[in-house]
XYZ file of C-alpha atoms in Angstrom:
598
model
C -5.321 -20.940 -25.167
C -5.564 -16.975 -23.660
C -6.155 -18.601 -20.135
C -3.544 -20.831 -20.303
C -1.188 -18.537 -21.143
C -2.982 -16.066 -18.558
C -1.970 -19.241 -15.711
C 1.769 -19.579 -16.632
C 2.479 -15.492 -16.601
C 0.473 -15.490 -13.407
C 2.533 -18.778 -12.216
C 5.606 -16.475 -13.491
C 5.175 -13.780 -11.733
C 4.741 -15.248 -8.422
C 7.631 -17.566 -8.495
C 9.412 -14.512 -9.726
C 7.943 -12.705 -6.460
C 9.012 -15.297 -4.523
C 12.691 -15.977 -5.256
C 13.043 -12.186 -5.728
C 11.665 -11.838 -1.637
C 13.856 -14.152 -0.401
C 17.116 -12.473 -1.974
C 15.624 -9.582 -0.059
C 15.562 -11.579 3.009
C 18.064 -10.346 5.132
C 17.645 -6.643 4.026
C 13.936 -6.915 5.017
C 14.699 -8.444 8.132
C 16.973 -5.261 8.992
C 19.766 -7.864 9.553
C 23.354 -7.723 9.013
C 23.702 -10.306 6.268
C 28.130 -10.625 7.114
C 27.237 -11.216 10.731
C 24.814 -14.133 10.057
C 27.220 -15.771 7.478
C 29.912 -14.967 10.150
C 28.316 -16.812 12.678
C 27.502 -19.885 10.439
C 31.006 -20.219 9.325
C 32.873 -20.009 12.583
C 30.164 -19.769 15.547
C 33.531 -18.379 18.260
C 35.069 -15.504 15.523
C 35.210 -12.268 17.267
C 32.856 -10.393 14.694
C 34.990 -6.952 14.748
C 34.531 -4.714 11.701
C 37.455 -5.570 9.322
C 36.060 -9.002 10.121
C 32.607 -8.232 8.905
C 33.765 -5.678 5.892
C 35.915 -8.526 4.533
C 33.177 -10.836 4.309
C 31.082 -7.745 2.948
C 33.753 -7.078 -0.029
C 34.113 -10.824 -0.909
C 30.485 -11.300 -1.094
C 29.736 -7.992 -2.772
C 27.028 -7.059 -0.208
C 28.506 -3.342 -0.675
C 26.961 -3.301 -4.263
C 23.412 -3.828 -2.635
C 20.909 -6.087 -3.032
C 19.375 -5.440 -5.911
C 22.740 -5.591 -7.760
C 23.213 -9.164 -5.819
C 19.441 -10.542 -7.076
C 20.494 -9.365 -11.018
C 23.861 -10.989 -10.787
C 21.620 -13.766 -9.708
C 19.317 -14.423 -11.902
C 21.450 -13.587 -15.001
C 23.815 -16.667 -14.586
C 20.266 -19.410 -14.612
C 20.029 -19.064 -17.760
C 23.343 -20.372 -18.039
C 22.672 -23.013 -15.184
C 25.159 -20.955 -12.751
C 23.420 -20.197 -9.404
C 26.286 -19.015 -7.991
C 28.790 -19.705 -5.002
C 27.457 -20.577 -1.398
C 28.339 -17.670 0.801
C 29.486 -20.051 3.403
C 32.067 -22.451 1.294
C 32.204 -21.047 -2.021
C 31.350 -24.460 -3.667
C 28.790 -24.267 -6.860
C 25.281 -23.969 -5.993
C 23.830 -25.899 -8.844
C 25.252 -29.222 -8.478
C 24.649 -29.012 -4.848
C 21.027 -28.029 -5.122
C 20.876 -30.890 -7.944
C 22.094 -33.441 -5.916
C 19.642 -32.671 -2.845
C 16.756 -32.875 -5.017
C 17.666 -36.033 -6.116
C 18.100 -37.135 -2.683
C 15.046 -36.038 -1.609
C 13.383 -37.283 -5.062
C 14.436 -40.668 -4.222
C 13.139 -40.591 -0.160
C 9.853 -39.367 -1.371
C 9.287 -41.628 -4.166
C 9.745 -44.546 -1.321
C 7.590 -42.871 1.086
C 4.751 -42.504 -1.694
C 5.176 -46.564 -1.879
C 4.541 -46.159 1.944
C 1.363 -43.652 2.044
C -0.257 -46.036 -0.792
C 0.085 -49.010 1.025
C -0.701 -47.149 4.544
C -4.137 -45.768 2.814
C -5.124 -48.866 1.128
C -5.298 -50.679 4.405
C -7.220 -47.802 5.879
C -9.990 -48.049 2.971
C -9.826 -51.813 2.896
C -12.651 -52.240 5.323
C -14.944 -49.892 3.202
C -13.897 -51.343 -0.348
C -14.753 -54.535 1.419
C -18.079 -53.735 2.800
C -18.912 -51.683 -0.647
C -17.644 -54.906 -2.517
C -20.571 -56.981 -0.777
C -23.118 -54.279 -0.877
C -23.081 -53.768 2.983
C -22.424 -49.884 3.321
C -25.288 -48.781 4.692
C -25.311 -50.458 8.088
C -21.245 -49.112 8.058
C -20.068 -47.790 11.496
C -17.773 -44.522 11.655
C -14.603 -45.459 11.992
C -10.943 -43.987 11.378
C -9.912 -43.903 15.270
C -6.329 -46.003 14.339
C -6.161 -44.146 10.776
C -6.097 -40.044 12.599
C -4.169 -40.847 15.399
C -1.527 -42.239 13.020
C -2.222 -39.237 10.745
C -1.606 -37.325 14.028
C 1.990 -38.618 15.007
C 4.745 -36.326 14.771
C 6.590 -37.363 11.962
C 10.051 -36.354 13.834
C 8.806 -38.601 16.489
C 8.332 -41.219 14.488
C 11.563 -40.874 12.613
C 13.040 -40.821 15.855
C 11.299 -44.514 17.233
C 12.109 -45.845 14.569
C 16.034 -45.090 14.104
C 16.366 -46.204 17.957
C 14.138 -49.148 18.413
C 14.633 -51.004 14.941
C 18.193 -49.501 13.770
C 19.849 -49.148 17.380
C 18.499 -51.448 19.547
C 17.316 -54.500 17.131
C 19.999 -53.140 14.384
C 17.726 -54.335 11.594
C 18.332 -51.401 9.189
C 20.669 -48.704 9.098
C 19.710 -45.637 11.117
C 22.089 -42.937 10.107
C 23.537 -42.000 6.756
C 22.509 -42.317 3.040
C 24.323 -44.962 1.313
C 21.596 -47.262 -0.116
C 18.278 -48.647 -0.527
C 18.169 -49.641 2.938
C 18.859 -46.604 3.918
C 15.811 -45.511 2.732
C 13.424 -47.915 4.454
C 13.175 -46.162 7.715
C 13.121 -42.546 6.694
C 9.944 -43.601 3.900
C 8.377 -45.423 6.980
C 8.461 -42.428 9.199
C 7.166 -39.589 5.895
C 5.169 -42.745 4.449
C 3.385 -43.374 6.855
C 0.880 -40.039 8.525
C 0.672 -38.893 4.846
C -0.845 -42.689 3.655
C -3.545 -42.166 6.863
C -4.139 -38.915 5.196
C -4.744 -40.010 2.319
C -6.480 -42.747 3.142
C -8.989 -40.609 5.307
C -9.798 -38.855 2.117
C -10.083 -41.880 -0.540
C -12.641 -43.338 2.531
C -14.144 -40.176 2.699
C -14.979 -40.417 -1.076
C -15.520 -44.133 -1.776
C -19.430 -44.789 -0.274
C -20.636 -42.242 -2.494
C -18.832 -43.764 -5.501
C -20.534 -47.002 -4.772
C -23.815 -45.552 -4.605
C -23.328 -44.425 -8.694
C -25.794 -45.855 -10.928
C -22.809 -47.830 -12.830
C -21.469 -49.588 -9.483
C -25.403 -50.434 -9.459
C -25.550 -51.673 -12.939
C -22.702 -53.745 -12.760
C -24.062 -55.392 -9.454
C -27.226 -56.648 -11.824
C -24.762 -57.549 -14.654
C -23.499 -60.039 -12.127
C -20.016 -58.616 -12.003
C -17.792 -59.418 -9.011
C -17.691 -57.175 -5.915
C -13.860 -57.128 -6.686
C -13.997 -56.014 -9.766
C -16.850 -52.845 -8.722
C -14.324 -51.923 -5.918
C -11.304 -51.618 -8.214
C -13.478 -49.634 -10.179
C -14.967 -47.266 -7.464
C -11.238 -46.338 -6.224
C -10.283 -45.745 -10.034
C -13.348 -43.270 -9.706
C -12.153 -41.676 -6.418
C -8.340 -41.196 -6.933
C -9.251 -38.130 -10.034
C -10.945 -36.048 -7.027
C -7.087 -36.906 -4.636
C -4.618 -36.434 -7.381
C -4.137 -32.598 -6.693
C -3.762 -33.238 -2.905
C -1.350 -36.191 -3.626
C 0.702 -33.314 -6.121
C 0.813 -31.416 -2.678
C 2.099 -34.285 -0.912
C 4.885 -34.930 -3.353
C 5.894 -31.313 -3.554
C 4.931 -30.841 1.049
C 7.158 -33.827 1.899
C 10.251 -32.354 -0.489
C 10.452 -29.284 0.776
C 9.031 -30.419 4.743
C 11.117 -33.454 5.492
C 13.010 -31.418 7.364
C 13.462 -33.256 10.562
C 13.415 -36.910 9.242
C 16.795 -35.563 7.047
C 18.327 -34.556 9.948
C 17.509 -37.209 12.294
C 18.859 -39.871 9.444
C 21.467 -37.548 8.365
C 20.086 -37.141 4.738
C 21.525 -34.879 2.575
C 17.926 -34.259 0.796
C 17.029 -30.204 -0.240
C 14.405 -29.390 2.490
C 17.830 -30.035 5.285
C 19.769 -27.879 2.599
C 17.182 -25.202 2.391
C 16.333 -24.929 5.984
C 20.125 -24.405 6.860
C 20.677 -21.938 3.994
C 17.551 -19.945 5.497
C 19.342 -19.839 9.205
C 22.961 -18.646 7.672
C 21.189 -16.726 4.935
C 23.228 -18.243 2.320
C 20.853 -16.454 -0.174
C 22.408 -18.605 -3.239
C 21.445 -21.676 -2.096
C 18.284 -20.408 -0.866
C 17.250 -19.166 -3.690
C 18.426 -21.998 -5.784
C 16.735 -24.578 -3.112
C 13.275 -21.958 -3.420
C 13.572 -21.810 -7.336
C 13.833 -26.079 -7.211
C 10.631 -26.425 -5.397
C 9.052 -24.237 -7.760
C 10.170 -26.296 -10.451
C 9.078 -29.472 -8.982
C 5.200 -28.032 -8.067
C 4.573 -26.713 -11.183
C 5.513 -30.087 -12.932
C 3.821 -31.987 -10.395
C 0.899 -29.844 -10.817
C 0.916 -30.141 -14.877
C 0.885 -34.209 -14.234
C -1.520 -34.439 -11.885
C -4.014 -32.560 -14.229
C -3.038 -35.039 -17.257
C -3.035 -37.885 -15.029
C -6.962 -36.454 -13.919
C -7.771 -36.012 -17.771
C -6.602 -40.206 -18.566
C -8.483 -41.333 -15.613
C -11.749 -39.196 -15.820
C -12.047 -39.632 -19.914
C -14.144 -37.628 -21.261
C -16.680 -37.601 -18.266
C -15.019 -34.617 -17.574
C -15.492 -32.850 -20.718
C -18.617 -33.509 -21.469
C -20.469 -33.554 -18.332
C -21.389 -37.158 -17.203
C -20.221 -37.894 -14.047
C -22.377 -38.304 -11.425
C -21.523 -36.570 -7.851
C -19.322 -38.602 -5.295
C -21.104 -36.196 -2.162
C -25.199 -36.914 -2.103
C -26.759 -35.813 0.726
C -27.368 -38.688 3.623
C -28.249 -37.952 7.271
C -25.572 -38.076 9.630
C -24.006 -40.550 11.419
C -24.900 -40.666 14.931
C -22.021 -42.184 17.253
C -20.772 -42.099 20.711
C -17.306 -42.139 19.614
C -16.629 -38.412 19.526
C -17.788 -38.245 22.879
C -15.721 -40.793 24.260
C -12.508 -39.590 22.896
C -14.027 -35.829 23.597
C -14.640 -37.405 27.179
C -10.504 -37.982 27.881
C -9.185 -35.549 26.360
C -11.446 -32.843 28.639
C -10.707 -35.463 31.850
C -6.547 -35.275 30.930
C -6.780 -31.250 30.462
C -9.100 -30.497 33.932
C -6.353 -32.937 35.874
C -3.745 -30.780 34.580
C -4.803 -27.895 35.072
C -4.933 -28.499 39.081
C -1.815 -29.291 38.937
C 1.261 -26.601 38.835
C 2.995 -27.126 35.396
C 6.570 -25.066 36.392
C 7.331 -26.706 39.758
C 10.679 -28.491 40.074
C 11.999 -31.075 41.379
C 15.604 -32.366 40.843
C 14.716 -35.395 42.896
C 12.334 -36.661 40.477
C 13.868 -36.297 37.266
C 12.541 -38.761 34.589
C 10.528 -40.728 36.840
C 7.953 -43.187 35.583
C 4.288 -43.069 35.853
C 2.793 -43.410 39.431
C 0.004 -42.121 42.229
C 1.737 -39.195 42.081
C 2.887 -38.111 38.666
C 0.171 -40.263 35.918
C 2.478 -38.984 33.166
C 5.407 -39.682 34.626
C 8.346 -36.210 34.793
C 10.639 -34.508 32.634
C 14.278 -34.468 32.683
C 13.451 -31.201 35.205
C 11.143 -33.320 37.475
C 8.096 -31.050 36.184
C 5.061 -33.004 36.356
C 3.860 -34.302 32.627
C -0.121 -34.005 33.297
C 0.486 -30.652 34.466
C 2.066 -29.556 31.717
C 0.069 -31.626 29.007
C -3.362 -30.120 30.501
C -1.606 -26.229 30.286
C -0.226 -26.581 27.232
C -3.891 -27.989 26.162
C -5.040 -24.379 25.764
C -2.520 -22.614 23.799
C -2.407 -25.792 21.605
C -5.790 -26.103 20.642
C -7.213 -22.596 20.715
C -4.340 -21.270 18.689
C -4.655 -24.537 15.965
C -8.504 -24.343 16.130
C -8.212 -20.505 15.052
C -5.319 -21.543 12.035
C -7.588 -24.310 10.995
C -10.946 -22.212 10.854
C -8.898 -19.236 8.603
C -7.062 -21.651 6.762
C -10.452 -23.105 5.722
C -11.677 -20.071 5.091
C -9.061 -18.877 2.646
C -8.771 -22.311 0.435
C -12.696 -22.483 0.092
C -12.859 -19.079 -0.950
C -9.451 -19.474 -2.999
C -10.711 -22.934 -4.220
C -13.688 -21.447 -5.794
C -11.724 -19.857 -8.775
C -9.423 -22.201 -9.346
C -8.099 -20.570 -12.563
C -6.424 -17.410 -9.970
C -5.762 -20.226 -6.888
C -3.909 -22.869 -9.022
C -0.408 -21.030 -9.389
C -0.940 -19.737 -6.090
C -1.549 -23.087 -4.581
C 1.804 -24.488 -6.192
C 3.817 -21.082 -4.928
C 2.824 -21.721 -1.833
C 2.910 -24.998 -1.479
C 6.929 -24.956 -1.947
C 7.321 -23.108 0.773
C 8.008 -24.931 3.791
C 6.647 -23.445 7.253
C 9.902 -22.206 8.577
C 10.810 -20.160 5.704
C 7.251 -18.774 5.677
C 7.951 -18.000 9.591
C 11.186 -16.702 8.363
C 9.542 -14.159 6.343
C 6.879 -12.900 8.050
C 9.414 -12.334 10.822
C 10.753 -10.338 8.583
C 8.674 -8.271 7.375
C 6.170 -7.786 10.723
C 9.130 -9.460 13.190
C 9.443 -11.826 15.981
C 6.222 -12.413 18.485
C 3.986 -14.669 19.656
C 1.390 -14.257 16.664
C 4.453 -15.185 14.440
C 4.159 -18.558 14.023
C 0.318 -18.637 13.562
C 0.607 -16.156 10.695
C 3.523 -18.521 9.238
C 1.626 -21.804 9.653
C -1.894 -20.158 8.120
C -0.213 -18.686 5.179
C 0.922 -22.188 4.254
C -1.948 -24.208 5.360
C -5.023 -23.077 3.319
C -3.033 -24.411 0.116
C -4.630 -28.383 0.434
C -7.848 -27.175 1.099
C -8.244 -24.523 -1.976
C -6.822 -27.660 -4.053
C -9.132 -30.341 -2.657
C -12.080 -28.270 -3.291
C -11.012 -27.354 -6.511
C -10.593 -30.836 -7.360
C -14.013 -31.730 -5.877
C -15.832 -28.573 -7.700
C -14.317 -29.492 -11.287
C -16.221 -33.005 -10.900
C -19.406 -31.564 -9.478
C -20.005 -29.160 -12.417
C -19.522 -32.232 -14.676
C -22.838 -33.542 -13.512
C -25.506 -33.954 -15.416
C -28.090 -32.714 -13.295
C -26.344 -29.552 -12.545
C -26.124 -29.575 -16.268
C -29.938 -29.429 -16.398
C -30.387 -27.105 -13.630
C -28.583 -24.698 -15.354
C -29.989 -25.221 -18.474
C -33.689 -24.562 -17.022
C -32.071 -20.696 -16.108
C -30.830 -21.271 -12.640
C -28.470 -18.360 -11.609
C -24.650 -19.202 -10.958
C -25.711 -17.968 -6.870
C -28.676 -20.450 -7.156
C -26.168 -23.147 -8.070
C -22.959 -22.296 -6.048
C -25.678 -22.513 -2.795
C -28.084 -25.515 -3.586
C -25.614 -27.889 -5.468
C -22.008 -27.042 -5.576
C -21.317 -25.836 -1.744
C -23.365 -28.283 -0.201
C -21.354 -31.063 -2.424
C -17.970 -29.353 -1.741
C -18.158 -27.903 1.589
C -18.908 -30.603 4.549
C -15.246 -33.461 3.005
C -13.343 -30.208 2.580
C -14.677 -29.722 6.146
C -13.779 -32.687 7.379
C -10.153 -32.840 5.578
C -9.809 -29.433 7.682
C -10.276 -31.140 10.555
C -8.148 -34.194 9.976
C -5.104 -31.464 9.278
C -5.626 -30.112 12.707
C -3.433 -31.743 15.083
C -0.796 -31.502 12.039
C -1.183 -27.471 12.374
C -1.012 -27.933 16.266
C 2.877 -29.602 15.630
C 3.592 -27.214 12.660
C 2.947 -24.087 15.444
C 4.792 -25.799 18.013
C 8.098 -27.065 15.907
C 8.128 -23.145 14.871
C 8.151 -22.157 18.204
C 11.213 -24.828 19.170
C 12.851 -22.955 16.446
C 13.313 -19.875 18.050
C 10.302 -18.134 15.780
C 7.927 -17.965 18.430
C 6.860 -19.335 21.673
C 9.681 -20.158 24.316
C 10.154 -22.552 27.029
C 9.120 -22.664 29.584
C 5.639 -22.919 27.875
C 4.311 -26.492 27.877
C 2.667 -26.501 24.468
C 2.811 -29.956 23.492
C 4.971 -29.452 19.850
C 7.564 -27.934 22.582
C 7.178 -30.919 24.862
C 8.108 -33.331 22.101
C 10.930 -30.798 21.563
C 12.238 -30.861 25.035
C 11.552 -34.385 26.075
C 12.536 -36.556 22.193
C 16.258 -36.490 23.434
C 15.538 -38.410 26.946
C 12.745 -40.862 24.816
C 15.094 -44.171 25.247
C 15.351 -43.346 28.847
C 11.936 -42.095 29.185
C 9.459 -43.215 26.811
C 6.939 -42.046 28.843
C 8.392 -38.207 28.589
C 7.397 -38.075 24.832
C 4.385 -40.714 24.695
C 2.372 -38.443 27.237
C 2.271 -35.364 24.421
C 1.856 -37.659 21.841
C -0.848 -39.770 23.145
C -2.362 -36.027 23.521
C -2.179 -34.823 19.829
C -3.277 -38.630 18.762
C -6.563 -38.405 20.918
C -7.068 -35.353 19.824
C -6.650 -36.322 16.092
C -8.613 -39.158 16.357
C -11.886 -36.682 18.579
C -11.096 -34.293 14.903
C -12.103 -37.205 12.870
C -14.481 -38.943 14.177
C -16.405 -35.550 15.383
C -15.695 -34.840 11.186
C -18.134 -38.402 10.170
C -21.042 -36.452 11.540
C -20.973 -32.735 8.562
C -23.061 -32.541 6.168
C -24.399 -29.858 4.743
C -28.337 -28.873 6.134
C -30.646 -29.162 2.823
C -33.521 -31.683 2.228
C -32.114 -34.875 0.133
C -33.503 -35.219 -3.499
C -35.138 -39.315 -3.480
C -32.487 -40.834 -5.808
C -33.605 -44.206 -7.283
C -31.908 -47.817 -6.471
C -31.585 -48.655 -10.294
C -29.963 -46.193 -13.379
C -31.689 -43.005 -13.288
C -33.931 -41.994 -15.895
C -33.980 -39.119 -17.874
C -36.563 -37.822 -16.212
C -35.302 -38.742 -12.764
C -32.228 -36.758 -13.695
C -33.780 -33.519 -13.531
C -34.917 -34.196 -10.347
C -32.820 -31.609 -9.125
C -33.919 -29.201 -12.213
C -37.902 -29.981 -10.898
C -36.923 -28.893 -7.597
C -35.793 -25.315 -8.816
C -38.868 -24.311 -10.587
C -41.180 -25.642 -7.804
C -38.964 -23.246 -5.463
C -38.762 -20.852 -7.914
């Protein structure tokens, strides 16, 4: 009971840190808050200074902004969050109303991602169903470069090809059901290869437990063992799918305004720009809400599933030890991604040519031009370095951070759900200001939001591994909590939290670059590939090629991530484990190995 009260005052306080930063917002940012709101109401207003101290005495910005934040936050408990600073209307039945929106689109794009990830684990439940995992090839090519599409982009495909062109479904507006199909496809769809990458990631070694072994003697059908082994899994995903619910609310940023959806991440991200700190705050608090109840289910929902395995210490661990999987794959797509970078790079990425605007692909320009006549290659091969190196060094201290965050769960958990409400431009909106604009801004913005699925995942996965039985024994033989974080929990924990590092890559690569398009860190001219989606996504009916070229890029290099990710595992000599139900004996197999050590 003292801990969980401990968790919601800590939870408390940081949502109360939080909202209470963002009313700081524009005073942090040494901005003139009656300028911005100027600007967002009437972008052509001469802003002369009876202008701006009219706006200043209707909005009370004179009192300061402490006096603004307590005026705030005395009318919630009342349910009044105040006017917008840019119409006046009521905040709360706006903010309402958005959620709901957005409540609804992710709810259909969850329908999406579960569909999307059970066809990316249907060819291991199958092979696990007839016993035939063992001679299993790395795959999961299709399932990252899918996981690696921009989800604008997609958004954007879709709304032209099937509601334009074909005019199956509406493309624009929010009126419906159907108007939900497309939006759900384009969110559903790289968060179901996501997940599916994990549940795959999880599901040999659940078939390898001595029950799935049992009930292959008992006769029972492979069916019936592979409904079971996902039931096993989905315990271990159900904190990273509590992300997902609470990520795509608060990030659906682009899909709302490419389908015109009034949802709250579109109402949050333009309250951040005009610094309409009521709504912003009301949008923030929202999010809040909605992690830490999605956080409070997802641990119930773990406690139904599991039983009380959990409790008592009797499951057995999903990550054994196995050799790795050697496969040429990684060095095939390793192999052209290097051979599209070293073409680019002899090739000048800034030169012009008016003649050759949007031109297809030829002898003389592979990847086809821009709308300036640039040449594609040339700037997909430049931009190759400032991508990569910059998401490579995001990924690395993002995994950092959530292993070393995941591994006391009890201080990470509230953090996790703070954090995890935050979307990436009103992180980069912070930091600018409180270390300001620069290159390094969007990298700090992106890692301080990207270590949160990692500290939950291995949270998730180190709750079931200390509910083993032979960890159980090892401890109860006087092994020290060092000699059991190194020999059996990190080794069981580190190499999928690894790997789910490395299938978030290319996602960090487009989270840094759609920053930078923003206006919150790097500029054109630069041909990072998030800005070359940017630039090219308005010429992609004309010029398919113009956006297919970067794309193709961050999909190779998702798909290198992942298969690169089937060969970590953690360096330690495997314990024999039997084919049949372990004995009691053969339990403590583990627990033998630590006294002959010593």
């Amino acid at each position: 009971m003292r801990h969980r009260v401990a968790t919601l005052l800590w939870r408390a306080l940081l949502a109360a840190a939080l909202v209470c930063g963002i009313g700081l917002l524009p005073w942090l940012s040494r901005t003139d808050p009656a300028l911005t709101v100027l600007k967002a109401r009437s972008a052509d207003r001469d802003p002369d200074p009876r202008t701006l101290a009219d706006i200043r005495a209707q909005l009370g910005l004179e009192q300061g902004p402490l006096h603004l934040l307590g005026q705030w936050l005395g009318g919630l408990p009342r349910g009044d969050a105040g006017r917008s600073w840019l119409n006046g209307t009521e905040v709360t039945p706006a903010v309402v109303q958005a959620l709901g929106v957005s409540l609804l689109l992710v709810t259909a794009a969850l329908v999406v991602a579960a569909g999307t990830a059970a066809l990316v684990c249907a060819r291991t439940l199958g092979l696990g169903a007839r016993r035939r995992l063992d001679g299993r090839r790395a795959g999961g090519g299709a399932s990252a470069m899918l996981a690696a599409l921009p989800e604008f982009l997609t958004a954007s495909v879709l709304a032209t090809v099937v509601g334009v062109q074909l005019g199956w479904l509406p493309a624009l507006g929010w009126y419906g059901p159907r108007w939900t199909i497309l939006p759900a496809l384009a969110l559903g769809l790289p968060a179901g290869a996501v997940l599916g990458r994990l549940l795959d990631d999880l599901l040999p070694g659940a078939f390898a437990e001595p029950w799935a072994l049992a009930a292959e003697a008992r006769g029972l059908r492979g069916r019936t063992v592979a409904v079971q082994a996902a039931r096993r899994c989905v315990p271990a995903l159900l904190p990273n799918l509590c992300l997902f619910v609470v990520g795509l609310t608060a990030g659906s940023v682009a899909v709302e305004q490419i389908y015109d959806i009034p949802g709250l991440g579109r109402t949050t991200l333009q309250a951040a720009l005009a610094q309409d700190l009521p709504v912003l705050q009301a949008g923030t608090l929202a999010l809040l809400l909605l992690a830490a109840a999605a956080s409070g289910l997802a641990a119930l929902a773990v406690r139904l599933v599991t039983g009380p395995a959990l409790r008592d210490g009797a499951l057995d661990s999903l990550h054994r030890p196995r050799p790795s999987a050697r496969s040429t794959v990684p060095f095939v797509y390793g192999g052209l991604l290097t051979a599209v970078v070293t073409l680019g790079l002899l090739r000048d990425p800034l030169a012009l040519d008016t003649g050759a605007r949007l031109q297809p692909p030829s002898w003389a320009h592979p990847f086809g031009t821009d709308a300036l006549g640039r040449d594609l290659l040339a700037r997909v091969g430049h931009g190759a370095l400032d991508t990569l190196l910059v998401a490579l060094a995001v990924s690395v201290a993002a995994l950092v951070v959530g292993v070393l965050l995941g591994l006391l769960p009890r201080l990470s958990g509230p953090l996790v759900d703070t954090v995890n409400a935050v979307p990436p431009v009103l992180a980069a909106l912070l930091v600018t200001a409180v270390a300001g604009s620069g290159a390094t801004t969007p990298a700090v913005a992106v890692a301080t939001v990207s270590w949160a699925a990692l500290a939950a995942h291995t949270s998730s996965l180190l709750r079931q591994e200390r509910a083993t039985p032979h960890l159980a024994a090892t401890r109860g033989l006087g092994a020290s909590r060092w000699y059991l974080l190194r020999h059996e929990l990190l080794p069981a924990v580190l190499p999928p939290v690894i790997r789910h590092a490395l299938l978030r890559l290319p996602g960090v690569a487009l989270a840094l670059a759609s920053l930078g398009f923003l206006g919150l860190g790097t500029q054109p001219p630069s041909p990072e590939w998030g800005l070359l989606l940017a630039e090219n996504q308005p010429y992609a009916e004309r010029a398919p090629w113009a956006v297919l070229a970067p794309a193709a890029a961050l999909a190779l290099l998702g798909a290198l991530a992942v298969s690169a990710a089937g060969g970590v595992r953690w360096p330690r000599r495997p314990v024999p484990r039997p084919c049949t139900a372990p004995s009691g004996s053969e339990q403590l197999a583990p627990a033998r190995e630590l006294v002959e050590t010593g």
